[in-house]
JSON list of C-alpha atoms in Angstrom, two decimals:
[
{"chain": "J", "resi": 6, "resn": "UNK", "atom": "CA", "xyz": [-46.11, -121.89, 62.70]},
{"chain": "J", "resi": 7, "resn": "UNK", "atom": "CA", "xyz": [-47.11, -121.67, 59.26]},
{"chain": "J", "resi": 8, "resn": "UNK", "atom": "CA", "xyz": [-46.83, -124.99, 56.80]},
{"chain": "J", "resi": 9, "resn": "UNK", "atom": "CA", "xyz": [-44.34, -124.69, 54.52]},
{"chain": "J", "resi": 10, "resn": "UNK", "atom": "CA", "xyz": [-45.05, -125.48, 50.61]},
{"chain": "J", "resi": 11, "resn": "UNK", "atom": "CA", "xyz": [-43.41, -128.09, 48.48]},
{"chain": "J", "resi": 12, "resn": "UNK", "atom": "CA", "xyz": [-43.82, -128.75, 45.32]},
{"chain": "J", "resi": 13, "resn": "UNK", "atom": "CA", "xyz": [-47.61, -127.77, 43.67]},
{"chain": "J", "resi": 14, "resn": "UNK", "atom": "CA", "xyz": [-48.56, -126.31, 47.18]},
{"chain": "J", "resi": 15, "resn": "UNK", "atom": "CA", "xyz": [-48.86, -129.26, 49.60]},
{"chain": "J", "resi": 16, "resn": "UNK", "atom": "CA", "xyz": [-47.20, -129.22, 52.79]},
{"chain": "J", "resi": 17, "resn": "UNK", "atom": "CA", "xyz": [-44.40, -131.81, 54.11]},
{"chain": "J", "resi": 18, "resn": "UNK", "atom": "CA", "xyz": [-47.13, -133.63, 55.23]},
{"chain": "J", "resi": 19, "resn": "UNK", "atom": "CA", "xyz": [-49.53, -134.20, 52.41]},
{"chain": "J", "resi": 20, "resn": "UNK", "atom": "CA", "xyz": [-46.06, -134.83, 50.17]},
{"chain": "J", "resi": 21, "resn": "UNK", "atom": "CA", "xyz": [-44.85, -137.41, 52.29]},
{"chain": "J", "resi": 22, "resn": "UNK", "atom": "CA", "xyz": [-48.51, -138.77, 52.08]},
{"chain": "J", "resi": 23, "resn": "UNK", "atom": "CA", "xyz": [-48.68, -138.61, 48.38]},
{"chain": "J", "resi": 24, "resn": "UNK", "atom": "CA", "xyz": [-45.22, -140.26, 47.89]},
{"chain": "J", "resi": 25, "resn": "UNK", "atom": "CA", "xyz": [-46.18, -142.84, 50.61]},
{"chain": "J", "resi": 26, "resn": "UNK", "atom": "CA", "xyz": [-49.46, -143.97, 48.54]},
{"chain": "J", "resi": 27, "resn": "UNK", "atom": "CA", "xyz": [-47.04, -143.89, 45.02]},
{"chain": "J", "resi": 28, "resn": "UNK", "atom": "CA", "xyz": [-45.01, -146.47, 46.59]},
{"chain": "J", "resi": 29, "resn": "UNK", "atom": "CA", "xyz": [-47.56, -148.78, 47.37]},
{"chain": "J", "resi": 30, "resn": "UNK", "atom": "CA", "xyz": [-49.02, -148.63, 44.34]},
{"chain": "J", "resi": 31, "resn": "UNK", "atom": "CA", "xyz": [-45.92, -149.18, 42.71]},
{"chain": "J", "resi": 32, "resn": "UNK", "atom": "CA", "xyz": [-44.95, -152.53, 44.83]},
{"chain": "J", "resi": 33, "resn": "UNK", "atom": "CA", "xyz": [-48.33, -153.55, 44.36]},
{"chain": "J", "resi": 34, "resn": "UNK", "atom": "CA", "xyz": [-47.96, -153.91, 40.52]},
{"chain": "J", "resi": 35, "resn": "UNK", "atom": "CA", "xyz": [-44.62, -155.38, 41.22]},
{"chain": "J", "resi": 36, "resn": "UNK", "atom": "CA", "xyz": [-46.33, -157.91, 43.05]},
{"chain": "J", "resi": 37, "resn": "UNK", "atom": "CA", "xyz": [-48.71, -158.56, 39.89]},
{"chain": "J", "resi": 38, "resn": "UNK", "atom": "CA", "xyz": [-46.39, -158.92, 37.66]},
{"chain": "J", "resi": 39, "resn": "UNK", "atom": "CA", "xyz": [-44.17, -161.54, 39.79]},
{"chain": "J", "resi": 40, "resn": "UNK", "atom": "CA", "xyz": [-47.17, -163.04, 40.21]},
{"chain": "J", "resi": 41, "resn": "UNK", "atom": "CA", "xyz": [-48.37, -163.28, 36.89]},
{"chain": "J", "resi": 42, "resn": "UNK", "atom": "CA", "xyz": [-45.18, -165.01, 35.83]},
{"chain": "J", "resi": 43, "resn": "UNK", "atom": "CA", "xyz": [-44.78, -167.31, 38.83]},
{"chain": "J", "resi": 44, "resn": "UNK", "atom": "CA", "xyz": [-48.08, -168.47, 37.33]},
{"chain": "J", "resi": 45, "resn": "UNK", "atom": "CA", "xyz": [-46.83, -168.81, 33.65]},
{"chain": "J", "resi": 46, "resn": "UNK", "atom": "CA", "xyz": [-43.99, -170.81, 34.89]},
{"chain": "J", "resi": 47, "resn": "UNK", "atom": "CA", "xyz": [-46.40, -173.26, 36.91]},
{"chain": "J", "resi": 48, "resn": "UNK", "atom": "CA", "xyz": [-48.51, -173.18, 33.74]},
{"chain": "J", "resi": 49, "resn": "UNK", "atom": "CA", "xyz": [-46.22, -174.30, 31.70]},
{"chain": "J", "resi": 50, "resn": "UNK", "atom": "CA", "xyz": [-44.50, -176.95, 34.29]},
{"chain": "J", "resi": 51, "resn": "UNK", "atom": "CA", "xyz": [-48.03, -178.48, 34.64]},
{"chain": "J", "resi": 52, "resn": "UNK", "atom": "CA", "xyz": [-48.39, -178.76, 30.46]},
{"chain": "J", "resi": 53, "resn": "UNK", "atom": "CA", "xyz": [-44.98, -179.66, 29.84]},
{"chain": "J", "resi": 54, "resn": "UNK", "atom": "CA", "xyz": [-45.44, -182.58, 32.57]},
{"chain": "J", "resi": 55, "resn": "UNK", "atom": "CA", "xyz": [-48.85, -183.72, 31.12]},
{"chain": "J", "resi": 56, "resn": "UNK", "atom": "CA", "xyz": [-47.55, -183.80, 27.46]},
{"chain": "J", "resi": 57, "resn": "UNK", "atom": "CA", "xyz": [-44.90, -185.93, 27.99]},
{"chain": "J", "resi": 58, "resn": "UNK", "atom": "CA", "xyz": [-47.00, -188.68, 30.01]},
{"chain": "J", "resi": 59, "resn": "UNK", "atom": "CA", "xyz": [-50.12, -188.59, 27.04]},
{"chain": "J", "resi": 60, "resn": "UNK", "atom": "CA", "xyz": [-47.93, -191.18, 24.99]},
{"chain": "J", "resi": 61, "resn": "UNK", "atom": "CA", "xyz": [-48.21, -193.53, 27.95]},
{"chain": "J", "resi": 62, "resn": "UNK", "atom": "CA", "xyz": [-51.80, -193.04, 28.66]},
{"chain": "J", "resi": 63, "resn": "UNK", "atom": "CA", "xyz": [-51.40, -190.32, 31.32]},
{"chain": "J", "resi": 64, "resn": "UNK", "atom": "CA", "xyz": [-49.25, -189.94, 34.67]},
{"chain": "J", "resi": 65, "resn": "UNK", "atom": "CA", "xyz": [-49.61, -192.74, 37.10]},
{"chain": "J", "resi": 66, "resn": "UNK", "atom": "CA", "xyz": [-51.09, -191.04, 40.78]},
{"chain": "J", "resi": 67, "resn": "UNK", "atom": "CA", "xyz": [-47.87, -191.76, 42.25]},
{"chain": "J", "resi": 68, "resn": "UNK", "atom": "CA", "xyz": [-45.78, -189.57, 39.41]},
{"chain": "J", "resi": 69, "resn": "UNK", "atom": "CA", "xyz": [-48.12, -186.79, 39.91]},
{"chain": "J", "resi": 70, "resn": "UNK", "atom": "CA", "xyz": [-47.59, -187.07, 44.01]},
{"chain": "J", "resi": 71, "resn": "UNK", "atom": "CA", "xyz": [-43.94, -186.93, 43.66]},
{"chain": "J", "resi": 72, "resn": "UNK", "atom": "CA", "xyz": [-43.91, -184.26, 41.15]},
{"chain": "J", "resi": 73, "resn": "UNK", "atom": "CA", "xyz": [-46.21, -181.88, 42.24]},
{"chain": "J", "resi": 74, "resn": "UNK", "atom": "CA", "xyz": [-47.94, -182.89, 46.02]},
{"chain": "J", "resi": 75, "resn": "UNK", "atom": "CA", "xyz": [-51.45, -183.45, 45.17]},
{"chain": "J", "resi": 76, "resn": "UNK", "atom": "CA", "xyz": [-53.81, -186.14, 43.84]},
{"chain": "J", "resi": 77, "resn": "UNK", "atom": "CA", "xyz": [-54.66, -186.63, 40.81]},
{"chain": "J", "resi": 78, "resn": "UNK", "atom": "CA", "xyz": [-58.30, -185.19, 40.61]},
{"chain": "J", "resi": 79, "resn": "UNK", "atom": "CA", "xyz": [-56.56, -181.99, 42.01]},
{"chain": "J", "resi": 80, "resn": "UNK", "atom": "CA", "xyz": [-53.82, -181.80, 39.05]},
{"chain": "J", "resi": 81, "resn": "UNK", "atom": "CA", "xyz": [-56.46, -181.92, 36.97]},
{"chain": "J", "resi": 82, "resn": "UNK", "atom": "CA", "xyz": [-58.35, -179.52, 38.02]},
{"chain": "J", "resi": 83, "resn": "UNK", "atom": "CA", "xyz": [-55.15, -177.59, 37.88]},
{"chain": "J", "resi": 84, "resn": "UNK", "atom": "CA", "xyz": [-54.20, -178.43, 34.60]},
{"chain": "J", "resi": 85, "resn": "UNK", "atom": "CA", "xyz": [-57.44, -177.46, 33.13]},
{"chain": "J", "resi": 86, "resn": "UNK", "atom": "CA", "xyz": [-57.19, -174.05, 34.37]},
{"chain": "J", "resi": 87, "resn": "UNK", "atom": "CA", "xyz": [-53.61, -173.55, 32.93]},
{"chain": "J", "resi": 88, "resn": "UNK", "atom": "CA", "xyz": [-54.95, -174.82, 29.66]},
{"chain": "J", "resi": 89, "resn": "UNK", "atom": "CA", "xyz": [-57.28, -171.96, 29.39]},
{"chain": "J", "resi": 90, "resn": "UNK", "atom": "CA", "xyz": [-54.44, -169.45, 30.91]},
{"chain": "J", "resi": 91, "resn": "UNK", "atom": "CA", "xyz": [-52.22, -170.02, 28.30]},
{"chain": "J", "resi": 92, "resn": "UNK", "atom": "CA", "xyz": [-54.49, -170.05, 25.62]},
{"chain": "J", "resi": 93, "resn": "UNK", "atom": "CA", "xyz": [-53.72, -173.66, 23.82]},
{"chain": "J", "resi": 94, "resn": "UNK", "atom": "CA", "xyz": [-54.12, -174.73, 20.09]},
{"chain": "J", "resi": 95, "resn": "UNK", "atom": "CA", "xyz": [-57.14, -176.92, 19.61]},
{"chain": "J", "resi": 96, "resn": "UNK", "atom": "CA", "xyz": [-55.35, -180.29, 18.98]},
{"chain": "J", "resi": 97, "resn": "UNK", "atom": "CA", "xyz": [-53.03, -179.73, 22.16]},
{"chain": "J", "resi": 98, "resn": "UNK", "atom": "CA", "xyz": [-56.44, -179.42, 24.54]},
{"chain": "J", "resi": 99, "resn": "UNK", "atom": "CA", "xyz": [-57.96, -182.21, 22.94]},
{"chain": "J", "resi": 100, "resn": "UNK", "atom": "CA", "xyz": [-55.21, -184.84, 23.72]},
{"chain": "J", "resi": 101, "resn": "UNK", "atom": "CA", "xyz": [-55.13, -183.31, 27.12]},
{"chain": "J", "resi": 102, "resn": "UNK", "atom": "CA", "xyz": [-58.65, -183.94, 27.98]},
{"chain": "J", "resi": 103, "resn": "UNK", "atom": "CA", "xyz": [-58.53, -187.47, 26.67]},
{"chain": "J", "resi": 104, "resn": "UNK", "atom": "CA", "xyz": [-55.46, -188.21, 28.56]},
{"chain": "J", "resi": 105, "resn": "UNK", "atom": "CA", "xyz": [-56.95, -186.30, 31.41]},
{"chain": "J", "resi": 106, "resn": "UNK", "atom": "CA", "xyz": [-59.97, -186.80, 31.64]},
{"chain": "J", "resi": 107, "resn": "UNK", "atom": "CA", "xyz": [-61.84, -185.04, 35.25]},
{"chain": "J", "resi": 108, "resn": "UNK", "atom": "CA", "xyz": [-64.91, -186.80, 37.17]},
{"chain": "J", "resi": 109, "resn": "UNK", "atom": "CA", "xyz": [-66.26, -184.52, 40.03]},
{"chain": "J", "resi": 110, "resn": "UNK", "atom": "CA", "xyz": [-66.60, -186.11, 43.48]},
{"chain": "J", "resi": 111, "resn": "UNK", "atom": "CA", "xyz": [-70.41, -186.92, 43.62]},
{"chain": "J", "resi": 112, "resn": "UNK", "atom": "CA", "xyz": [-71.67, -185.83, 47.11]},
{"chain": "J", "resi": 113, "resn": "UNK", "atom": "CA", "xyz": [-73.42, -188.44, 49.21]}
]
């Protein structure tokens, strides 16, 4: 039995394997762009939370806990990659860092 031709000259097969690969790359971008936002949104929870604590010298360990589930070297560490993310003005990073300020864990 010969294959029959669809579209520019591929077979049922080699269509089905074409549109197959199109929609995988397609929910693959959908899945960076969700992503890319979830992230904005954390990004900007993480900032938004800082800010409002750098009156009072900072979040207390047990504010960041409840908030977000970590510790507060962790936050941190979190925080200062957000900062870069999203691209700050000057004066905003510098209250950050002195509010925030990160000591790495010396190993033993």
């Amino acid at each position: 039995m010969k294959p029959t031709r669809t579209g520019a000259g591929y077979t049922g097969a080699e269509t089905d394997t074409r549109e197959y690969q199109k929609l995988r790359r397609n929910r693959h971008t959908r899945k960076q762009i969700q992503a890319e936002y979830r992230s904005r949104g954390e990004a900007a929870r993480f900032i938004q939370f800082a800010q409002a604590w750098i009156p009072y010298g900072g979040a207390a360990d047990e504010d960041i806990f409840i908030s977000f589930g970590m510790t507060r070297n962790r936050f941190i560490q979190k925080l200062r990659h957000f900062i870069v993310e999203v691209d700050l003005d000057a004066t905003a990073v510098r209250e950050l860092a002195d509010t925030y300020p990160y000591f790495r864990p010396m190993a033993d």
